[in-house]
Coordinates of C-alpha atoms in Angstrom, one line a residue:
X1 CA 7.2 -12.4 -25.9
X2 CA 5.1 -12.4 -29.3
X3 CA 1.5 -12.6 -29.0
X4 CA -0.5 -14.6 -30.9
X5 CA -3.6 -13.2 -32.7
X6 CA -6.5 -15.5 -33.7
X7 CA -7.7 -15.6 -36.8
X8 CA -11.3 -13.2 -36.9
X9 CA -13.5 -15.1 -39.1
X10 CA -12.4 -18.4 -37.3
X11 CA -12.8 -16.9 -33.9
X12 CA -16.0 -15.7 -34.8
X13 CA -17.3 -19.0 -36.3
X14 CA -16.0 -20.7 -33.3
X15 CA -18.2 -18.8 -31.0
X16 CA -21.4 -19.2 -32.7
X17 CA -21.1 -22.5 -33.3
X18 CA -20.4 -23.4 -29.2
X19 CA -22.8 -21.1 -28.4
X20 CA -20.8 -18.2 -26.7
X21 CA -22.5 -15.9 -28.4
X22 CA -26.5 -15.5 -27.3
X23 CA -29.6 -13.7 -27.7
X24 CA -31.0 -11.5 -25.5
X25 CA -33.6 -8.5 -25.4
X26 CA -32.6 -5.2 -26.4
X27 CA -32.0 -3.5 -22.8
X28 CA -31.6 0.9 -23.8
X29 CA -32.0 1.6 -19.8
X30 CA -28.8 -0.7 -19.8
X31 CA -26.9 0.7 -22.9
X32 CA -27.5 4.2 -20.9
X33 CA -26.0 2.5 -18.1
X34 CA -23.1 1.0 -19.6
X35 CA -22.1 4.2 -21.9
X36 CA -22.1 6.3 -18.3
X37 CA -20.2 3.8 -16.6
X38 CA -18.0 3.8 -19.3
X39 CA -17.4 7.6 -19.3
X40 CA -17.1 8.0 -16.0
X41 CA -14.5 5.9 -15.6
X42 CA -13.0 7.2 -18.6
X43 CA -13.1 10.8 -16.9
X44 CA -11.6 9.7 -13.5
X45 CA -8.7 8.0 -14.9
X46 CA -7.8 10.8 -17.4
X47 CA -8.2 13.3 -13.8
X48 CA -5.8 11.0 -12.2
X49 CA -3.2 10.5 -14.5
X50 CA -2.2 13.8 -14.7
X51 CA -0.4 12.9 -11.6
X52 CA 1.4 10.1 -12.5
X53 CA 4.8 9.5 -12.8
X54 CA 6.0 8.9 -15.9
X55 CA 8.4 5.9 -14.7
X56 CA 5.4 4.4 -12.2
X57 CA 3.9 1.3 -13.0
X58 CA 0.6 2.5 -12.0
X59 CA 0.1 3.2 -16.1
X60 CA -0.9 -0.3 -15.7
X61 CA -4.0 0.5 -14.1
X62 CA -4.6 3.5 -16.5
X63 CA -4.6 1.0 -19.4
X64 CA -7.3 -1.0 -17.3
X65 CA -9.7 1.3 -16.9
X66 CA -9.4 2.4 -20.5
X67 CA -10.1 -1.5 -21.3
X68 CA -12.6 -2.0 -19.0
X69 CA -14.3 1.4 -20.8
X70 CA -14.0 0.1 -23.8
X71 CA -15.3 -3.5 -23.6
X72 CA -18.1 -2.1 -21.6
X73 CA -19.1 0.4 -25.1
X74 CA -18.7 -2.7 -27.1
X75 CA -20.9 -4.3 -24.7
X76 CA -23.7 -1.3 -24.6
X77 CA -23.2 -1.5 -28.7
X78 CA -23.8 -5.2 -29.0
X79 CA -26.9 -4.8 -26.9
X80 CA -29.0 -2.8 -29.5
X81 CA -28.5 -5.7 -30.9
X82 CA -29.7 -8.0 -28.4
X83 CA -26.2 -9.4 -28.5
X84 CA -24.6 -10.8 -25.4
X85 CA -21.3 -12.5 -25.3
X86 CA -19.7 -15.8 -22.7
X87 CA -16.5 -13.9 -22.8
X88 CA -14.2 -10.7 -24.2
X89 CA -13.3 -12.7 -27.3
X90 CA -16.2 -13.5 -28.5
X91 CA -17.6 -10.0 -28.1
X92 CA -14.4 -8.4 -30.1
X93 CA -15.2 -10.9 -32.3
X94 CA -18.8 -10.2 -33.2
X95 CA -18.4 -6.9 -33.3
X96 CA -15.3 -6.7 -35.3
X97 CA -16.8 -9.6 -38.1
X98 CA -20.5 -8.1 -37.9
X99 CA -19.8 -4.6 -37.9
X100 CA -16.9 -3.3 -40.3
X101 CA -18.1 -0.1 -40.7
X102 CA -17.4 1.0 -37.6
X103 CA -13.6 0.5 -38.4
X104 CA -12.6 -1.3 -35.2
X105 CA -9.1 -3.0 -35.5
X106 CA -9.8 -6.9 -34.9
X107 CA -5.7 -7.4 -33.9
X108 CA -6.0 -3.9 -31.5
X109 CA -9.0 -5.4 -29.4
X110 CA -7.0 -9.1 -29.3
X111 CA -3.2 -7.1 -28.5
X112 CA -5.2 -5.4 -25.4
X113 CA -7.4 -8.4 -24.2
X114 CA -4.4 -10.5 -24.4
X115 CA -2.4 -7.4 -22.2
X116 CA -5.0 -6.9 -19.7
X117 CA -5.4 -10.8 -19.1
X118 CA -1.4 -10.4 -18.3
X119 CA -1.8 -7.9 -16.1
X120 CA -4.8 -9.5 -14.2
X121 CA -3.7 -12.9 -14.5
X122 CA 0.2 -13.0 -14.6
X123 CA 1.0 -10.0 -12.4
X124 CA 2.2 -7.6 -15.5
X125 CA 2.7 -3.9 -14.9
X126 CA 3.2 -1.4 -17.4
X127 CA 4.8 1.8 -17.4
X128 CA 4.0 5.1 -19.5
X129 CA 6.0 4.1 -22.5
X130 CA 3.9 0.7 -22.7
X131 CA 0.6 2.7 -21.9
X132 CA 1.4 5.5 -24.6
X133 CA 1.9 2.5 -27.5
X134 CA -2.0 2.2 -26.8
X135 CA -3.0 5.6 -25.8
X136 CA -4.2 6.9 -29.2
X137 CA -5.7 3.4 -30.4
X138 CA -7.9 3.5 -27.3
X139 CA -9.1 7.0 -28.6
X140 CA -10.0 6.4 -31.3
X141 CA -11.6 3.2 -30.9
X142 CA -13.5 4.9 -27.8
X143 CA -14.5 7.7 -30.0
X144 CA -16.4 5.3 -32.7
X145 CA -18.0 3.4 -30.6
X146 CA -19.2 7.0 -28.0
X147 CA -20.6 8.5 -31.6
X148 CA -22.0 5.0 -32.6
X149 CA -24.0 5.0 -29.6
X150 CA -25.1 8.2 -29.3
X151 CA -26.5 8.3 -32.8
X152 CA -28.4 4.4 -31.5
X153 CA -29.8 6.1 -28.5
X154 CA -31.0 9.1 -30.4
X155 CA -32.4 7.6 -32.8
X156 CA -35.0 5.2 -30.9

């Protein structure tokens, strides 16, 4: 099944202009929060999947923690901001239009929203082969966004 990416620059426009994306006050005790969360979950995932077996479809749920990690930095990110977001979309989308510097891949963030709604909403599992496709893409967006912060929180 092909996938169907949005257009950025109309998916961005579309959630200003219906209000999905908001204002709210700079939180760091939450950013703090929400980069720990992130890590944490990160680092108990990565422990666990040492274990796995390569032909298991529990990969899926080693994707979705690596998801939910990395919306949850884009979240923290958007917050220094004062940035908050009605859905995942609209989120990538900010980020991604505001923010090119920090090199995130627009059709990456939309190929793995689009996955992880599959697997929470459809029932799809995913083995290693489907989680290694995303495995270094993850990392490196992970990375940016880690570093990004870090510098952020430092420098307040």
């Amino acid at each position: 099944m092909k996938i169907t990416i949005d257009n950025l620059d109309s998916t961005f426009k579309l959630c200003m202009s219906t209000g999905k994306i908001k204002e709210r006050t700079p939180d760091s005790e939450l950013i703090t929060s929400l980069k720990l969360v992130a890590e944490k979950g990160l680092a108990f995932i990565n422990s666990k999947s040492k274990d796995i077996p390569k032909d298991s479809t529990d990969w899926t749920f080693v994707f979705r923690d690596h998801y939910e990690s990395l919306r949850g930095l884009i979240e923290a990110y958007l917050l220094f901001e004062g940035i908050e977001a009605d859905n995942h979309q609209c989120k990538n989308a900010f980020i991604c239009f505001k923010h090119p510097e920090l090199e995130l891949d627009w059709e990456f963030l939309e190929t793995i929203r689009l996955k992880r709604n599959a697997i929470n909403y459809r029932g799809q599992l995913l083995k290693y082969d489907d989680w290694k496709s995303f495995k270094l893409r993850f990392e490196l967006h992970i990375g940016s966004l880690r570093k990004e912060i870090e510098k952020k929180l430092h420098a307040q």
